[in-house]
XYZ file of C-alpha atoms in Angstrom:
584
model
C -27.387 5.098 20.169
C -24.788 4.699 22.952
C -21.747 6.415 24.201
C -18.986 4.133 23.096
C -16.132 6.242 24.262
C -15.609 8.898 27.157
C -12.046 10.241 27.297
C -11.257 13.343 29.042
C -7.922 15.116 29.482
C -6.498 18.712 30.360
C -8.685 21.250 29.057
C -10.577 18.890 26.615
C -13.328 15.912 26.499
C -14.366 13.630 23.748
C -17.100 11.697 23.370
C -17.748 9.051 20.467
C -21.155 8.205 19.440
C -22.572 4.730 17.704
C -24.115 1.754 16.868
C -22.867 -1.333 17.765
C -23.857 -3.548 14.322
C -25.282 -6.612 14.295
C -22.930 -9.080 13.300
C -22.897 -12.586 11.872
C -22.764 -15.155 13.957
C -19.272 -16.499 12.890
C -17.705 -13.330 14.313
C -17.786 -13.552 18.116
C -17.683 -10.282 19.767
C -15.131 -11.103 22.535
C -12.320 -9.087 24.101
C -9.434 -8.386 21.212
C -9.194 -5.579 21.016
C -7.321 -2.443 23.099
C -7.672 1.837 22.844
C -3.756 2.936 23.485
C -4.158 6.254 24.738
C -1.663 8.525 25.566
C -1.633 11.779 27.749
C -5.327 11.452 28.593
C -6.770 11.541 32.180
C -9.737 9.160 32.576
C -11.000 6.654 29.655
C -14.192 4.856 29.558
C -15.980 2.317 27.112
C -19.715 0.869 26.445
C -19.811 -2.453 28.062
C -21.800 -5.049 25.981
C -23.013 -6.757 29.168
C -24.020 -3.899 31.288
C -25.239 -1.296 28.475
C -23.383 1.599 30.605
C -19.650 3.493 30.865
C -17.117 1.759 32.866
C -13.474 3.186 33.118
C -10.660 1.178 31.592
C -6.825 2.340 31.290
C -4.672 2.337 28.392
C -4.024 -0.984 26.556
C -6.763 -3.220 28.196
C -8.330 -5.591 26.617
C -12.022 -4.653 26.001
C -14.286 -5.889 23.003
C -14.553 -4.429 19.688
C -16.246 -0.459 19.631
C -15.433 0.358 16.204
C -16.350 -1.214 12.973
C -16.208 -0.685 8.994
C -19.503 1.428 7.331
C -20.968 2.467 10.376
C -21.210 6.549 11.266
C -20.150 7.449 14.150
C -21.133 11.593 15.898
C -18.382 12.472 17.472
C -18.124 15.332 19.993
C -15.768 17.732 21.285
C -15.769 19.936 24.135
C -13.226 22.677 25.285
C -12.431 23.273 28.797
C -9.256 24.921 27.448
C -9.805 27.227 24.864
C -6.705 26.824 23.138
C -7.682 22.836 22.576
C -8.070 21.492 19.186
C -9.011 18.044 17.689
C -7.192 16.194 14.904
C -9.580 13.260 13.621
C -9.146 10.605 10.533
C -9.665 12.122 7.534
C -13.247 11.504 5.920
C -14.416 12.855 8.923
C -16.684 15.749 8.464
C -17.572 18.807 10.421
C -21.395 19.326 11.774
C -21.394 21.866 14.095
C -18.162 24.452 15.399
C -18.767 26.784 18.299
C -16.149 28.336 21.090
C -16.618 25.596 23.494
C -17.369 22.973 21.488
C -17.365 20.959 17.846
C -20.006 18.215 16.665
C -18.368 15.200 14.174
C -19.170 12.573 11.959
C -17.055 10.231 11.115
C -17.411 6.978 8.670
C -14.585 4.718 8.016
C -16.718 3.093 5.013
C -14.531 -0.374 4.229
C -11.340 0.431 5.590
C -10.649 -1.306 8.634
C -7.314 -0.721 11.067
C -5.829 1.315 13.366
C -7.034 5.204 13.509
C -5.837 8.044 15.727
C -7.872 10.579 17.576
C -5.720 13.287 18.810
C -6.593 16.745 21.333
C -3.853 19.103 22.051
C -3.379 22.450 23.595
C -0.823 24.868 23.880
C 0.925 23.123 26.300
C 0.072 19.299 25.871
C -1.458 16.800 23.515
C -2.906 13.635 23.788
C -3.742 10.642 21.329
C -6.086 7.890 21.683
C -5.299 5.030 19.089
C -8.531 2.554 18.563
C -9.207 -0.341 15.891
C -11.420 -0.364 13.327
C -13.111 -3.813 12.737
C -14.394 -5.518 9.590
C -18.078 -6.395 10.217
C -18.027 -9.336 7.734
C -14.780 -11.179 7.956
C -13.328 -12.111 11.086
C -10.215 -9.301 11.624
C -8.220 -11.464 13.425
C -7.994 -14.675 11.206
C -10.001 -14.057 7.928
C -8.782 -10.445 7.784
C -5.385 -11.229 8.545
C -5.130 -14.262 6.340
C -6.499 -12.881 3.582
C -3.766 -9.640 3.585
C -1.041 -11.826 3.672
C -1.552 -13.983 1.262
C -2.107 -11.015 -1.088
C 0.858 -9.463 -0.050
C 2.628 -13.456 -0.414
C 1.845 -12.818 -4.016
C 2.870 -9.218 -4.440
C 4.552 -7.434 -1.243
C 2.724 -4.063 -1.420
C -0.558 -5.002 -3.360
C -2.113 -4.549 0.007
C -1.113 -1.107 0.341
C -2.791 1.794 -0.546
C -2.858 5.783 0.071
C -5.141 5.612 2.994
C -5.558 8.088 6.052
C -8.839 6.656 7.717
C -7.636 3.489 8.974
C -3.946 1.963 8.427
C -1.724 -0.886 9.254
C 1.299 -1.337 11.095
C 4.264 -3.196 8.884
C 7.963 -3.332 9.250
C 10.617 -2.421 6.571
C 11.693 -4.762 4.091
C 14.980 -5.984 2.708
C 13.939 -4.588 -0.667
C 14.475 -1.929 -3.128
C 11.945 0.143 -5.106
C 9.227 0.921 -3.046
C 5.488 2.978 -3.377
C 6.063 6.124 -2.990
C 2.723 5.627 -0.503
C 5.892 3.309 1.199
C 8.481 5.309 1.022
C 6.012 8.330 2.230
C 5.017 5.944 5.244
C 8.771 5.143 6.112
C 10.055 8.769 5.603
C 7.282 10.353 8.004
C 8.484 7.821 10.907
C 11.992 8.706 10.286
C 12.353 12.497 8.838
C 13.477 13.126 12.252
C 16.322 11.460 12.201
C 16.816 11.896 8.689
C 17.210 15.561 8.836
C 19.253 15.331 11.829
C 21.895 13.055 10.006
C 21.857 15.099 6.454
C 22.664 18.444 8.842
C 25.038 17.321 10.786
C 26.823 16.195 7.786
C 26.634 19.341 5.907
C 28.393 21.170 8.790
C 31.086 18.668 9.442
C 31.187 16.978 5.517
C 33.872 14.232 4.707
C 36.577 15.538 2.327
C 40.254 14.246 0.829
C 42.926 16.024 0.054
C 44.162 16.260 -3.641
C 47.304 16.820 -5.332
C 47.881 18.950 -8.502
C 50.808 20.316 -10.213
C 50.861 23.700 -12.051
C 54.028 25.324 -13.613
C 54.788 28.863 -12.191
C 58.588 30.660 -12.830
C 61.185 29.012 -10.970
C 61.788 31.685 -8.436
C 58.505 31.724 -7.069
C 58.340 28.080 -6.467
C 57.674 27.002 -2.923
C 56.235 23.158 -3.262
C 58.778 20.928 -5.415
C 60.009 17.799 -4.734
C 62.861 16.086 -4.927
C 61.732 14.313 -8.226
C 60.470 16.680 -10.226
C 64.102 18.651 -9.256
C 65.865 15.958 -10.409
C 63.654 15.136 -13.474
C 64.705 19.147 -14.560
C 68.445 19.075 -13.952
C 68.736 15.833 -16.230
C 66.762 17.220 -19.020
C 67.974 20.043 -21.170
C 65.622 22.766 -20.159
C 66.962 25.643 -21.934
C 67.490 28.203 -18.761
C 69.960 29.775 -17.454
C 72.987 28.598 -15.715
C 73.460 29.181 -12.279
C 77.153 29.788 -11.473
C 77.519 29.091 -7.578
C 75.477 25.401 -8.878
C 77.091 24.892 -12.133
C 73.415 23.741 -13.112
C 70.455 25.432 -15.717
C 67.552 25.711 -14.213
C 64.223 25.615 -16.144
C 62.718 29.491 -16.671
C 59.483 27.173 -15.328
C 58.888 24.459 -13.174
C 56.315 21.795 -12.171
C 55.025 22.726 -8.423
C 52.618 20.234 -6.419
C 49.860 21.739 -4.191
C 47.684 20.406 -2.163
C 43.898 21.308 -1.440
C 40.717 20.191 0.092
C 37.899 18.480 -2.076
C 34.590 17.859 -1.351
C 33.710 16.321 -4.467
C 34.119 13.038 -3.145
C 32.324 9.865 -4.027
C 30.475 9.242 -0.895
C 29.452 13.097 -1.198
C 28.327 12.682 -4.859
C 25.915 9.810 -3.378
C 24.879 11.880 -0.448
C 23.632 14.389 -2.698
C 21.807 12.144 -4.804
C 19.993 10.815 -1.892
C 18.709 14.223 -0.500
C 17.711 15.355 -3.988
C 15.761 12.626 -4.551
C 14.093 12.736 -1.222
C 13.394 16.267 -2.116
C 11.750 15.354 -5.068
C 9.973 13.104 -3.892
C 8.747 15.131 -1.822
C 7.625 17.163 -4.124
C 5.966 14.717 -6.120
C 3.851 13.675 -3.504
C 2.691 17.436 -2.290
C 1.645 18.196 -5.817
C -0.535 14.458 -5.753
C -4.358 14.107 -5.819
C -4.803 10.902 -6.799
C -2.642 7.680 -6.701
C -4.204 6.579 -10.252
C -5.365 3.321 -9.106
C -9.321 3.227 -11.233
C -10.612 0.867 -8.238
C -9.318 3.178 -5.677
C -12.276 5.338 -3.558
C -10.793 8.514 -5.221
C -12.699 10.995 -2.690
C -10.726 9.300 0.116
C -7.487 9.381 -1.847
C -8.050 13.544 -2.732
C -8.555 13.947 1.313
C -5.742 11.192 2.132
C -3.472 13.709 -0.453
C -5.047 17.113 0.918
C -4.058 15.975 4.693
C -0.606 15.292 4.247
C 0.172 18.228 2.262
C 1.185 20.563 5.165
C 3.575 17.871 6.917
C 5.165 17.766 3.298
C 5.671 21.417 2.954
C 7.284 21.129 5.890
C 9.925 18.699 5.285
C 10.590 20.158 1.922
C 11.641 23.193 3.787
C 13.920 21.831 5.436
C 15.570 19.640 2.986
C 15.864 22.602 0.969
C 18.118 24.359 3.941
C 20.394 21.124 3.302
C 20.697 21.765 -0.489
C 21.586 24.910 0.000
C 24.871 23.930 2.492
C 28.006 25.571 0.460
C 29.839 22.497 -0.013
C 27.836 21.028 -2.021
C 28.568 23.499 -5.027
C 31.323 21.880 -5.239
C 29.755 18.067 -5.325
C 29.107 17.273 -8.855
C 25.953 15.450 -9.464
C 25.534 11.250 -9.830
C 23.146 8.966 -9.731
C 21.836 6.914 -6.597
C 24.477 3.890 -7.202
C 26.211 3.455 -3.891
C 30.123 3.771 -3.874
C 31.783 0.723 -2.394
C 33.446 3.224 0.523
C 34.841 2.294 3.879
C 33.106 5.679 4.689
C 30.301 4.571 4.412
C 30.993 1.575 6.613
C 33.126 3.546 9.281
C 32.158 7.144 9.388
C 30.021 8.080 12.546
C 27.456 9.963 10.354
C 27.827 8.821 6.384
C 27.299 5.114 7.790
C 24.331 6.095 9.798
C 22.971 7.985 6.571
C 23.664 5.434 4.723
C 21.547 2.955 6.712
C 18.923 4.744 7.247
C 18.669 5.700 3.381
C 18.710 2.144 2.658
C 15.599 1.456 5.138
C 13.611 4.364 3.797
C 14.287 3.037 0.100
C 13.692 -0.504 0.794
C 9.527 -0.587 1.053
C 7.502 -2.354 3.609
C 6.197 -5.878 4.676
C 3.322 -6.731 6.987
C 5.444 -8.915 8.572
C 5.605 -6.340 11.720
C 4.020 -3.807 13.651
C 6.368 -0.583 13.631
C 5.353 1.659 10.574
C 2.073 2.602 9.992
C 0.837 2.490 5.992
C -2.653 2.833 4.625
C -4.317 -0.401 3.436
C -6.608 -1.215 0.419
C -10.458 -1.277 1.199
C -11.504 -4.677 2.263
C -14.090 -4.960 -0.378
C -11.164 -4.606 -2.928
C -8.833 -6.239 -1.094
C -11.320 -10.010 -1.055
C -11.361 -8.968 -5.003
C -8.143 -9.599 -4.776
C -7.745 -12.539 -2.541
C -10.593 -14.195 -4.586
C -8.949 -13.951 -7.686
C -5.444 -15.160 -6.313
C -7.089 -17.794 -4.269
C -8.795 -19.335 -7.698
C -5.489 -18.832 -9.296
C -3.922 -21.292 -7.140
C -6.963 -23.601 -7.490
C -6.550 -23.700 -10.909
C -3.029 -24.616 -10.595
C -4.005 -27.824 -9.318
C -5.801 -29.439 -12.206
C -3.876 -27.323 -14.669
C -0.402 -26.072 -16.033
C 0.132 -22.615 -16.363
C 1.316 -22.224 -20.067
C 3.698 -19.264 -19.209
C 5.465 -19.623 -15.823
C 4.428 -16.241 -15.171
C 3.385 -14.451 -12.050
C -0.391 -12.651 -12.236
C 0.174 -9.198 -14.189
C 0.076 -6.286 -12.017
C 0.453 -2.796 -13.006
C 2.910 -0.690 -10.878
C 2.014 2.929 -9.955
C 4.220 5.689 -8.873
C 2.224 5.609 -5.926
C 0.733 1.844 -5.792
C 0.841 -1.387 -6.949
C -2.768 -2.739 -8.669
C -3.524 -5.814 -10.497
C -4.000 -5.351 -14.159
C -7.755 -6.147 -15.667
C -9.189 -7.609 -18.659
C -6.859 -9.448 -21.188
C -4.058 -8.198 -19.725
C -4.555 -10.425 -16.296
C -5.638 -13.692 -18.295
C -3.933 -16.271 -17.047
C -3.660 -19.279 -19.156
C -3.912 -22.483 -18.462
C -3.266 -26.029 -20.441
C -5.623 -28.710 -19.293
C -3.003 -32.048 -19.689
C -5.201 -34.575 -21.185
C -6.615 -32.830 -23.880
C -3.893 -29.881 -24.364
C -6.972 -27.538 -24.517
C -6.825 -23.600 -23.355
C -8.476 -21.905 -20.240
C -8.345 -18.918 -18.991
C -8.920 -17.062 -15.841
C -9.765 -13.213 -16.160
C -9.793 -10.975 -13.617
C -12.739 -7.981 -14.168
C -12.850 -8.500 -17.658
C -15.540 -6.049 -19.305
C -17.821 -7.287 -21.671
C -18.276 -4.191 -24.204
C -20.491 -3.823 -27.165
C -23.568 -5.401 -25.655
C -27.035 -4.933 -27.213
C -27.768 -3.399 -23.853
C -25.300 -2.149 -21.152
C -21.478 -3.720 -20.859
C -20.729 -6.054 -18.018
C -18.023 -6.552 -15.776
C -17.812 -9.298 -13.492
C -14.801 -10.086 -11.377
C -13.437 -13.272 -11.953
C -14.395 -14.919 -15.324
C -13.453 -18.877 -16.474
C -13.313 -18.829 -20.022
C -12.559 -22.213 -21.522
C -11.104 -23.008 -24.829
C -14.054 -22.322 -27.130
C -14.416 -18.819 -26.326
C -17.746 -18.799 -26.222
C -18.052 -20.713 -23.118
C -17.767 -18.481 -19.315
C -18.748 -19.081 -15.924
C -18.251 -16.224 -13.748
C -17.561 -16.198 -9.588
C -18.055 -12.713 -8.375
C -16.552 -11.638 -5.315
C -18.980 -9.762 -3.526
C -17.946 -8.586 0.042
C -21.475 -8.893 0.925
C -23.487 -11.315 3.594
C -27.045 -11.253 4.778
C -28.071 -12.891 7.849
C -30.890 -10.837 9.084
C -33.914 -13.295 10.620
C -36.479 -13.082 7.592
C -33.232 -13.903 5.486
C -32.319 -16.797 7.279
C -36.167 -18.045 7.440
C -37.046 -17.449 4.193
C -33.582 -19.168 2.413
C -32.229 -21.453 5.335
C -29.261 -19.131 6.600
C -26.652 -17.010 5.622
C -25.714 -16.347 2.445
C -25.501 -13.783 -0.479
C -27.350 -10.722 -0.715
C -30.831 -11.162 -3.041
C -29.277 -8.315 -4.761
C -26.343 -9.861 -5.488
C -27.808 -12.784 -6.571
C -30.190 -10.872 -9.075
C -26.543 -9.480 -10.277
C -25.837 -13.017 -11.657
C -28.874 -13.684 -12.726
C -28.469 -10.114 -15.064
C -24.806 -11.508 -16.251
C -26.549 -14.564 -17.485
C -28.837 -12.546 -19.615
C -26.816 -9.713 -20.341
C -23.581 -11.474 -21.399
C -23.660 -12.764 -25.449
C -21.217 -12.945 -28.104
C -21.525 -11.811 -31.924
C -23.306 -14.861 -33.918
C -20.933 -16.458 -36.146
C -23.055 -17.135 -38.975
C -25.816 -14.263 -38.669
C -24.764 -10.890 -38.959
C -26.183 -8.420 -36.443
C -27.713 -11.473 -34.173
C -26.586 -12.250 -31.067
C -25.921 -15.653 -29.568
C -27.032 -16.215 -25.866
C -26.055 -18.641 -23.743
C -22.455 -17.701 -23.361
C -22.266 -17.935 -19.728
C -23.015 -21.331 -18.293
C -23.595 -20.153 -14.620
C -22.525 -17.542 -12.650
C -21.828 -17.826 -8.464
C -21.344 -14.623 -5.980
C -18.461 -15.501 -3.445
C -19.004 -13.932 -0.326
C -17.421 -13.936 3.234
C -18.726 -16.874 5.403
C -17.190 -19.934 7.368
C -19.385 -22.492 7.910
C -19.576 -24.527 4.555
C -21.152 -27.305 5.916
C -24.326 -25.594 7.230
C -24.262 -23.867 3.971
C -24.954 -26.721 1.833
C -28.458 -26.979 3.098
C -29.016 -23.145 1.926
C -31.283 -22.335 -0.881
C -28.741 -19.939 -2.894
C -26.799 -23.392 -2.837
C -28.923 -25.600 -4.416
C -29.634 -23.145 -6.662
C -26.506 -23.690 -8.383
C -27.078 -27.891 -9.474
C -30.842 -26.575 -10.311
C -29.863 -23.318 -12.695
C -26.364 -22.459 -12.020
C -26.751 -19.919 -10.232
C -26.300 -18.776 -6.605
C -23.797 -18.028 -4.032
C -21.112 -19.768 -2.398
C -18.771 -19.096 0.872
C -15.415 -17.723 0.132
C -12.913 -16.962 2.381
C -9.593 -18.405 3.716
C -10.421 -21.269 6.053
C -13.462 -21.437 3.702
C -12.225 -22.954 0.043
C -14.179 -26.220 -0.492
C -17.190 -25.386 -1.651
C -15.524 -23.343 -4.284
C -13.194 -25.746 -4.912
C -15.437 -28.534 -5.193
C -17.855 -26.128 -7.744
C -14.532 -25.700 -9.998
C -13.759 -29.480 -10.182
C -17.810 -29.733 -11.301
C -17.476 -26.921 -14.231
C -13.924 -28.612 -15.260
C -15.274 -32.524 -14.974
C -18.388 -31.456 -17.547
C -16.663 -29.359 -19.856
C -13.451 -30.673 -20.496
C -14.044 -33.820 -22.182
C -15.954 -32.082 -24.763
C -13.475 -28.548 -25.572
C -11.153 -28.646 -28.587
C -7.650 -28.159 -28.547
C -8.093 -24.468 -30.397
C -6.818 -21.729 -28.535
C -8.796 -18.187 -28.624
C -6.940 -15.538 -26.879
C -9.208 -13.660 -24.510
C -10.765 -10.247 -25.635
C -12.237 -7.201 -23.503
């Protein structure tokens, strides 16, 4: 295998070991790509056309190194002996001696930016590359297919991730993730901590009035009206002779003091003690709870930021302890309508920057890094969404609802089984579909089924399944033997086995099971080119047994399209207007 990367630096060299993957041929390996390095010497990458090293400098464009589900051996040696290396997580330890430490690293379907960082006692150094996906393209396919998930649901994209992540900008929203609000508070904790400090030693305060009664004689603070107010009144004391006048044995005084317990410092210190326990919550996290999530990867993701969290909670614990806020009483996060807050050096700063951290994230720029879903999940997602909105145009949704998601303290996921139907009204008829995302098929005479995305028309006996399956083959006895790309064979067997597998109860026969439920079944995979697709086998497959494989991705739709306006054309004129609620 050859040396992708050569970086060297002061006291410290790294070398990165790999395969370049073979990669289907709508993916052209051209220069898009850049390694952003910072603090390092000399830098050199494979070159495709020569086979050898040649030196490059920080930000040039050079073509793709890195890609998802490929292991890379990654080595690190120490001219410095105080020089350590800071890799991805996921990346595990093979060998560690004095001079030197041996790597693997695998970024399995995550696909990005990640950051390889050497430091010593007196510098460090980063070198940023970019992951690529080795079956969409990552610059329009990729791309497309993240933002029109995130069209649908702002952070469904976003995950707890530390192998790979994305760069997004902060939105004009409120109730973020906290794998958001954990992205947005390490970029800014700086700052933050700065601001809350230097507004516990200096803290806005207002001075209050408040009258006591203490025995004439001693009093030092009355005014003119409350005088008056006692001479008029018969107060019962004793008369005065030089004055003529009684004077009350006691007497209202007015002092004034210094409060801290002021609105905008009753929101202040709901805002640091819910970053604190937030904080918290996220330190004491090893999983985000998200069932499709790669939960190994999530325990390491939660493991590795543990320390930096520790951290910060130390400090924001020196700013709960600042003495003036013993005398804040506690509220909740609803922001005073203050000119303080608007005019104040610090508070307004605060403020603004409390407002960004709490506001979530949006792809729609390239400042805050965030960890993204796996791409294998993520076209799970964009397939289901994308034959949502195909759907849409033949059919009215019965409830103008939005596709049911469930929201996580740490993540946003869409919901499964009945609880994602979405149900359609076909016009003419007034009949019932639905569209299920990874509905499970339970109590099977042999083993339950889930496929991912499962049209279930009116009769509820009637399915035809598309299964996204981030899977292509294109290897040369593949494209001999079935006429080019297409699905996996294994895949295809998958469909095949849903076919089978997949019956209902028999109405009429107790303990018998009726067959024939599904009507086909179709694995969507990532390809392009549709029209050299229609001469593949796994495509005429489908009009001979209805089953087979068809090209799904976002400047790919017609086929699927086309296969949808087939199933609906041939069943519709026969369903019923009963309407059978989906079951798992």
């Amino acid at each position: 295998m050859p040396t992708l990367l050569l970086a060297e630096g002061a006291g410290w060299r790294i070398e990165i070991i790999g395969k370049l993957p073979d990669l289907p041929p709508f993916i052209a390996a051209t220069p898009q790509t850049a390694i952003v390095v910072e603090g390092v010497a000399t830098l050199e990458v494979f070159d495709r056309a020569t086979g050898i090293l040649r030196p490059v400098t920080s930000g040039a464009a050079i073509e793709p190194l890195f890609f998802e589900a490929v292991a890379y051996d990654i080595h690190f040696e120490r001219l410095d002996l105080s020089a350590k290396l800071s890799l991805p997580v996921g990346a595990e330890v093979r060998r560690v001696r004095a001079d030197s430490e041996h790597h693997t690293l695998n970024f399995g379907n995550n696909v990005g930016f990640a950051d390889v960082v050497a430091s010593t006692a007196t510098s460090r150094a980063r070198l940023q590359i970019e992951v690529f996906s080795r079956k969409a393209d990552f610059r329009t396919d990729y791309v497309a297919m993240r933002d029109e998930v995130s069209g649908m649901l702002r952070n469904l994209a976003m995950a707890a991730n530390a192998r790979t992540y994305g760069l997004a900008a902060p939105a004009k929203e409120h109730n973020p993730t906290l794998v958001e609000w954990l992205a947005l508070i390490e970029s800014h904790f700086g700052d933050f901590f700065k601001l809350a400090n230097a507004i516990a030693r200096n803290p806005h305060s207002r001075l209050v009035k408040k009258s006591t009664l203490v025995a004439t004689e001693r009093a030092r603070r009355v005014t003119q009206q409350t005088l008056g107010r006692a001479l008029r009144r018969d107060n019962g004391g004793a008369v005065i002779p030089s004055l003529g006048v009684a004077l009350p044995r006691k007497i209202s005084e007015s002092v004034s003091s210094i409060t801290f317990d002021t609105s905008e410092n009753r929101y202040y210190k709901a805002l640091i003690k819910e970053t604190y326990r937030n904080i918290r919550t996220l330190s004491r996290t090893d999983a985000s709870g998200d069932e499709d999530a790669n939960h190994s990867a999530e325990a390491k993701f939660f493991e590795s930021i543990r320390p930096r969290l520790k951290a910060m909670e130390r400090q924001v614990e020196v700013i709960l302890r600042a003495p003036f806020l013993g005398q804040v009483a506690d509220a909740d996060l609803a922001r005073p309508d203050s000119m303080v807050l608007h005019k104040h050096p610090l508070y307004s700063r605060f403020d603004k920057l409390c407002r960004l951290l709490n506001g979530g994230l949006s792809f729609a720029g390239d400042i805050v890094p965030i960890g993204m879903k796996e791409t294998s999940l993520l076209y799970e997602y964009w397939c289901f969404l994308k034959i949502v909105s195909l759907l849409r145009a033949r059919f009215d949704l019965a409830e103008q609802s939005v596709v049911s998601y469930k929201r996580l303290r740490m993540t946003v996921a869409l919901k499964k089984g009945k609880q994602s139907a979405m149900r359609f009204v076909h016009k003419p008829t007034g009949a019932d579909m639905f569209l299920v995302y990874n509905r499970l098929f339970t109590k099977l005479p042999t083993i339950a089924q889930q496929p991912d995305n499962v049209i279930q028309f009116a009769s509820a006996d009637r399915f035809y399944i598309f299964d996204a399956k981030y899977r292509i083959q294109f290897d040369s006895d593949y494209v001999k033997q079935y006429g080019g790309p297409g699905p996996t064979t294994d895949d295809v067997n998958t469909m095949h086995r849903y076919r089978d597998a997949i019956a209902i109860p028999h109405p009429m026969k107790t303990g018998a099971w009726k067959a024939g439920s599904v009507i086909g079944a179709v694995a969507l995979f990532p390809y392009t080119d549709e029209a050299a697709y229609r001469s593949q086998k796994f495509f005429n497959s489908i009009k001979q047994v209805e089953i087979g494989g068809l090209p799904f991705l976002p400047g790919a739709t017609t086929l699927v399209a086309e296969k949808i306006s087939a199933i609906l054309d041939c069943v519709f004129p026969e369903v019923t207007t009963t309407s059978t609620e989906p079951s798992d």
